[in-house]
Short mmCIF file of C-alpha atoms in Angstrom, two decimals:
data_model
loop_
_atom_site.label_atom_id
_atom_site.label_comp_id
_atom_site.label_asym_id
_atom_site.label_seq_id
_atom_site.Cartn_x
_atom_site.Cartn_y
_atom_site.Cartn_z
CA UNK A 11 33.54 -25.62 -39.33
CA UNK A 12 31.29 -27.64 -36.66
CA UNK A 13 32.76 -26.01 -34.07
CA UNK A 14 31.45 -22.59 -35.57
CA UNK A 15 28.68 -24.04 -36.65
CA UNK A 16 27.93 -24.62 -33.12
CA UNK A 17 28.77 -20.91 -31.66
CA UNK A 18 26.26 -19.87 -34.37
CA UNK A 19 23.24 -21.64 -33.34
CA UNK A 20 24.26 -20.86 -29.56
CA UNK A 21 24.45 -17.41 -30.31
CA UNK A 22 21.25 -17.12 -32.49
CA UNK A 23 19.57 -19.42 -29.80
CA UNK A 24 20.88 -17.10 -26.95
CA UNK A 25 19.33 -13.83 -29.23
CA UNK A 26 15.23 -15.23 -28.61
CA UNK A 27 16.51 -14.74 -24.81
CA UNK A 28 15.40 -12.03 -22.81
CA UNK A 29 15.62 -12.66 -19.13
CA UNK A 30 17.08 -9.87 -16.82
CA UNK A 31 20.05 -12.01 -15.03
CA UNK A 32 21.63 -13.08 -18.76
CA UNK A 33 23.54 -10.57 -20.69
CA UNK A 34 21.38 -10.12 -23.93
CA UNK A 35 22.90 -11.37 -27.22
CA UNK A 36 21.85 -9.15 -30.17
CA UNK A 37 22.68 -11.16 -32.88
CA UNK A 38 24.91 -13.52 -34.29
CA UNK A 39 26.75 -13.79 -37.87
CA UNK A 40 29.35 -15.40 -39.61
CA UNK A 41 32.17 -13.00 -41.71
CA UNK A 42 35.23 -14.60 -43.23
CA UNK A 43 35.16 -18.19 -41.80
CA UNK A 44 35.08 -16.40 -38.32
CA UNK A 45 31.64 -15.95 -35.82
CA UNK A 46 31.01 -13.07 -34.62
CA UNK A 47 28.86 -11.81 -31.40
CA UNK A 48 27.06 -8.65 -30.67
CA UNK A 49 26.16 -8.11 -27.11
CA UNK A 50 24.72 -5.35 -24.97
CA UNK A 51 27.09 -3.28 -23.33
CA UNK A 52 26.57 -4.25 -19.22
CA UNK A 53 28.05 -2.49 -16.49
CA UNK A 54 29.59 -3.98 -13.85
CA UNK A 55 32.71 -5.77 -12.20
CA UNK A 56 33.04 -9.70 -12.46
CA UNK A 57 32.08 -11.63 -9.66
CA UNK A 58 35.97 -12.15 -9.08
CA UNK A 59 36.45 -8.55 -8.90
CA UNK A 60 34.21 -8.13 -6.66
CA UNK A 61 35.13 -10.72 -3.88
CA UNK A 62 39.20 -9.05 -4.38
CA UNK A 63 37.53 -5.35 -3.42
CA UNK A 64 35.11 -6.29 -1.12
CA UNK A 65 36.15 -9.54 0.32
CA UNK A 66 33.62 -13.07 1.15
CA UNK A 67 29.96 -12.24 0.95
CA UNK A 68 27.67 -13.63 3.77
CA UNK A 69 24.95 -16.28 3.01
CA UNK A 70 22.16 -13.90 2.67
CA UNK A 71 23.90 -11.64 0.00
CA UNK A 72 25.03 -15.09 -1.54
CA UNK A 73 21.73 -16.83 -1.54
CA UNK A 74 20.42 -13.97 -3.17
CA UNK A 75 23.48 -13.71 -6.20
CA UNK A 76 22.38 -17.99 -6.35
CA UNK A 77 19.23 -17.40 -6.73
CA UNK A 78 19.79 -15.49 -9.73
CA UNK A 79 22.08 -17.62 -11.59
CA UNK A 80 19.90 -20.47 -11.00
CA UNK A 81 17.13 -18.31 -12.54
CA UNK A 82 19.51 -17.62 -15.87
CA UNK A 83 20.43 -20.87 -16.32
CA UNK A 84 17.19 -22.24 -16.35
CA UNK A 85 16.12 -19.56 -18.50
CA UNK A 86 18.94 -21.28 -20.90
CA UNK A 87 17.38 -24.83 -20.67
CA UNK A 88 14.16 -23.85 -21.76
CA UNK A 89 15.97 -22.07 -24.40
CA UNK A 90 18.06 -25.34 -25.14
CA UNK A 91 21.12 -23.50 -24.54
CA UNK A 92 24.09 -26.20 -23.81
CA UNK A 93 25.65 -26.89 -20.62
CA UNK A 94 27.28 -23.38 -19.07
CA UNK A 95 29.41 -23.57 -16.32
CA UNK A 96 29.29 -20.72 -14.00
CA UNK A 97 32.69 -19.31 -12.66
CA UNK A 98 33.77 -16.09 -11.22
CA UNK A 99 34.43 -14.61 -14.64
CA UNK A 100 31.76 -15.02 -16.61
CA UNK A 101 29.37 -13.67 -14.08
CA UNK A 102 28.81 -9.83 -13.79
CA UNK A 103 27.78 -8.12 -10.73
CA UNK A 104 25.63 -4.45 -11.49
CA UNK A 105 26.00 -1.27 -9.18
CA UNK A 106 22.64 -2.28 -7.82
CA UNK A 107 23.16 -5.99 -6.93
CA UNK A 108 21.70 -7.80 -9.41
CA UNK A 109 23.80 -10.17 -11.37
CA UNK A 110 24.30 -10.97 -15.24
CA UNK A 111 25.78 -14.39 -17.03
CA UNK A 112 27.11 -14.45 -20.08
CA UNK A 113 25.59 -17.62 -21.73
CA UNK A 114 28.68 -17.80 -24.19
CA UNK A 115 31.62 -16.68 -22.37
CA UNK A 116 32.03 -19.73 -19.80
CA UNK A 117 35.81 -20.09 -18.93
CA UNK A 118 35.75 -23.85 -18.02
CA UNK A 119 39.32 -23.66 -17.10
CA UNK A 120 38.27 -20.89 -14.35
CA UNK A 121 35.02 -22.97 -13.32
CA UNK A 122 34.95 -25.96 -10.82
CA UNK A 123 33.74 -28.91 -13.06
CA UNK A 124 31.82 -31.53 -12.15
CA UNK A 125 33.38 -35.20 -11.55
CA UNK A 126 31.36 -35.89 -15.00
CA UNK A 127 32.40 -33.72 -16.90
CA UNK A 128 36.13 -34.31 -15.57
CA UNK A 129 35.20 -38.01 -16.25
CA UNK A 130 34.67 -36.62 -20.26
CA UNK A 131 30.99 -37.55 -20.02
CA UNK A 132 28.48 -35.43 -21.25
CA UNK A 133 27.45 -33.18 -18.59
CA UNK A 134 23.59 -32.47 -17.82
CA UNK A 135 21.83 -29.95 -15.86
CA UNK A 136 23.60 -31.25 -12.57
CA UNK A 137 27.19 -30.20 -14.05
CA UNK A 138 25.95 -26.55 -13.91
CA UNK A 139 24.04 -27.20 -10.45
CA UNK A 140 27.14 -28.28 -9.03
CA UNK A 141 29.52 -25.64 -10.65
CA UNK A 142 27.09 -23.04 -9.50
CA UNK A 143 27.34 -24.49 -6.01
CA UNK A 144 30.87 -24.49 -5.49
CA UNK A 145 30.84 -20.80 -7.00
CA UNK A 146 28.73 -20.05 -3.92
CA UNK A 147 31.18 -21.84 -1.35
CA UNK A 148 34.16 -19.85 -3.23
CA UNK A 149 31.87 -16.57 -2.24
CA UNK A 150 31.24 -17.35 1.21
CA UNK A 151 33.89 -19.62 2.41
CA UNK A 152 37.25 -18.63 0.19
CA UNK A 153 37.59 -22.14 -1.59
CA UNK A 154 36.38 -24.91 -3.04
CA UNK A 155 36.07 -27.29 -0.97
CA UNK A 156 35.24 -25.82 1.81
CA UNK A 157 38.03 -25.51 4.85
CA UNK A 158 37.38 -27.19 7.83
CA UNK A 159 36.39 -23.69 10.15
CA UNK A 160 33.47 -22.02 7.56
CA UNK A 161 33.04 -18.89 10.83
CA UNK A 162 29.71 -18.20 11.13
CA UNK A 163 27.56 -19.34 8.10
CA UNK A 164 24.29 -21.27 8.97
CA UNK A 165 24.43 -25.23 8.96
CA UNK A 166 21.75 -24.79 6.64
CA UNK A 167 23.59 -23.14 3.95
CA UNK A 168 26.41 -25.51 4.29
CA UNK A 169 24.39 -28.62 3.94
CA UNK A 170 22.16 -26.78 1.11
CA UNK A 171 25.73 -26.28 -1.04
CA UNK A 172 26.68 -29.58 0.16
CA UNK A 173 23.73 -30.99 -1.73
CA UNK A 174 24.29 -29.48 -4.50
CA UNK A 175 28.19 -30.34 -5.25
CA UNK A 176 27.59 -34.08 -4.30
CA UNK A 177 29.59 -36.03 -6.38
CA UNK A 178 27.17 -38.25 -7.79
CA UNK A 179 24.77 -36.06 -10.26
CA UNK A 180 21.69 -38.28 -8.72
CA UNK A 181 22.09 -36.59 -5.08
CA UNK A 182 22.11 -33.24 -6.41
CA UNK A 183 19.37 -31.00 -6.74
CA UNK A 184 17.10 -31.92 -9.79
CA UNK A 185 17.09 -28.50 -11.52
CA UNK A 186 17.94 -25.11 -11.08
CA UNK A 187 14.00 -24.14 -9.89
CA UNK A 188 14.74 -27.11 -6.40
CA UNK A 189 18.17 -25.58 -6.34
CA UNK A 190 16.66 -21.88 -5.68
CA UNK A 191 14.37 -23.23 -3.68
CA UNK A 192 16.93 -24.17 -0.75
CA UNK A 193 18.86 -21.56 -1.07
CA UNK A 194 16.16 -19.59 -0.31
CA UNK A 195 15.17 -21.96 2.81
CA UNK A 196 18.66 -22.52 3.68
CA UNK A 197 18.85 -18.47 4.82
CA UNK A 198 15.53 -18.24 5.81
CA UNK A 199 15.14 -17.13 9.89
CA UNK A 200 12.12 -18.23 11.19
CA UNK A 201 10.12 -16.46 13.94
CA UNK A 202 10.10 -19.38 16.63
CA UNK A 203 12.17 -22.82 16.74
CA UNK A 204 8.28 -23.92 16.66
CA UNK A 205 7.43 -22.34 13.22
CA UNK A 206 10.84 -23.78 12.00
CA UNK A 207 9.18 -27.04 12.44
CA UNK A 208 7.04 -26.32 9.91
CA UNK A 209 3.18 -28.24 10.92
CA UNK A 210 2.38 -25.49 13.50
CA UNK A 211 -1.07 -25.49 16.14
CA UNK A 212 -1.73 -23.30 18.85
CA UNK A 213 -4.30 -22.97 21.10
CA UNK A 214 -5.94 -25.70 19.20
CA UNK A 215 -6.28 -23.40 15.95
CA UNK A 216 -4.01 -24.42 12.53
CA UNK A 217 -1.45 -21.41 12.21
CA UNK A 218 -0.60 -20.24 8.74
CA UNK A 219 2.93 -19.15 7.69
CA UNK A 220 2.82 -15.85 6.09
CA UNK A 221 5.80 -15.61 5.02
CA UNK A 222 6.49 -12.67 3.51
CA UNK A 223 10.18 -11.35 2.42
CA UNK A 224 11.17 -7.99 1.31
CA UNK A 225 14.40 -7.30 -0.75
CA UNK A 226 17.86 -8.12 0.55
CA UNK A 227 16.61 -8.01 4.53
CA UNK A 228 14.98 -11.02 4.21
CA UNK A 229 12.35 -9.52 6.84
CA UNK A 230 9.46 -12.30 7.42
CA UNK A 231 6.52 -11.70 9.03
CA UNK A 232 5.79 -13.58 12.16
CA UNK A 233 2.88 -16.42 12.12
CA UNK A 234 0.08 -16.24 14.38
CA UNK A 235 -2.92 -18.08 14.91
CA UNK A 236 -6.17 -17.98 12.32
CA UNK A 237 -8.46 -16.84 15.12
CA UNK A 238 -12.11 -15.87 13.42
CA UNK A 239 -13.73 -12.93 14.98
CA UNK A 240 -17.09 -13.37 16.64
CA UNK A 241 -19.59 -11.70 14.29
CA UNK A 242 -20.82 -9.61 16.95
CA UNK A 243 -17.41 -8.64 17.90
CA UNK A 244 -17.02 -4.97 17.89
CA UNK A 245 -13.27 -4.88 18.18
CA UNK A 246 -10.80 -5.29 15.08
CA UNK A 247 -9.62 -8.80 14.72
CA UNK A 248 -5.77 -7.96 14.58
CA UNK A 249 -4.51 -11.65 15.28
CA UNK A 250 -5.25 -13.09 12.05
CA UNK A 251 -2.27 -13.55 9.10
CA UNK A 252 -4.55 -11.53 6.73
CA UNK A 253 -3.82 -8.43 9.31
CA UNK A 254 -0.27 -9.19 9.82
CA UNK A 255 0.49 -8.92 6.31
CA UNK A 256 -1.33 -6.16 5.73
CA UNK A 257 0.50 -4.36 8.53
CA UNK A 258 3.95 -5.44 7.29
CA UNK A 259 3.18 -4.68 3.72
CA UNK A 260 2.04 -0.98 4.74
CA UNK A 261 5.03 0.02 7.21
CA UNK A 262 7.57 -1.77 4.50
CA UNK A 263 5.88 -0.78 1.11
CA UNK A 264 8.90 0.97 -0.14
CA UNK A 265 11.04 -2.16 -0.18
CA UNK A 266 11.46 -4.08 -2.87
CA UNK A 267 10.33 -7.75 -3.03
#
């Protein structure tokens, strides 16, 4: 009975959700001492599936299917949704690329668990950090851990899932938000080994990072100085970020951010 009990006020709690990388629970009710679910009808092939067809994804296309997930499951905190372990089954892939998780179908026996929660302590955001992790490493490197020759992913990527299936919970990332966060920097390819150092001067002017990414090709627009133009300049001041990003935005409007 507690253990139904449970499913019920998951299932109910999962119903207020509506975020567009969890697969929607429409209700939830309870018929003959059994619970019963009703969920919207997704199509798709499980991320499993997928990597059997199609074979290991590179870090880009991974980052992006991370970013995602980490976007669900913190959807499911704020919803107080219980800990969710993310695994190659309970994750569906759409036609277009985005991905779906099922917020009540984790498979924990198909999931990589956290030493805590293999330790029978109650697990906490970081469980689901690090099971999401070495989901990602399964995706671009064919196990969990990773082998010893990982071809040609970026350092960056490697340390960023790394970080986030450390064994103690306190050297992971912090939530699913920071997790994002360097997935997103760990693919990111900056113009110049200068503007990958981040603090950036030239010419004795501050330079600004625009930064601007469209869709899966990750294209980022170069930074360049913050030059004013002379007010009695009659030429167009094209140097300037503001310009840059206006040029980028007009020759790639179609894409999608």
């Amino acid at each position: 009975p507690e253990a139904r009990q449970q499913l019920l006020d998951q299932g109910r709690a999962l119903a207020r959700i509506r975020h567009p990388n969890i697969v929607q629970v429409l209700g939830a009710d309870e018929h003959d001492g059994m619970v019963g679910l009703k969920m919207e009808l997704v199509e798709g092939r499980s991320l499993g599936n997928v990597l059997e067809d199609q074979g290991l994804l590179d870090a880009r296309e991974a980052s992006l299917v991370g970013r995602q997930l980490c976007a669900a499951l913190g959807a499911l905190h704020e919803a107080g949704v219980p800990y969710r372990p993310v695994s190659l089954l309970n994750v569906i892939r759409e036609p277009g690329g985005g991905v779906r998780l099922m917020g009540l179908c984790a498979d924990t026996d198909q999931a990589d668990l956290a030493p805590e929660v293999e330790a029978g302590k109650t697990p906490g955001p970081g469980a689901e950090i690090y099971a999401l992790g070495a989901l990602l490493l399964r995706m671009t490197t064919g196990s969990f851990p990773a082998p010893d020759d990982t071809g040609q992913l970026p350092e960056p990527w490697l340390a960023c899932l790394n970080t986030a299936t450390a064994d103690d919970p306190a050297h992971r990332y912090e939530t699913p938000a920071r997790f994002a966060k360097g997935l997103t920097q760990a693919v990111r390819r900056p113009s110049s080994p200068i503007e990958a150092r981040g603090q950036i001067q030239h010419a004795g002017h501050p330079v600004q990072d625009v930064g601007l990414q469209f869709g899966q090709a990750g294209l980022v627009a170069h930074s360049m100085p913050c030059t004013p133009r002379p007010a009695d300049s009659s030429s167009p001041n094209i140097d300037g970020p503001e310009a840059l990003a206006g040029k980028k935005a007009k020759k790639l409007g179609d894409c999608q951010w």
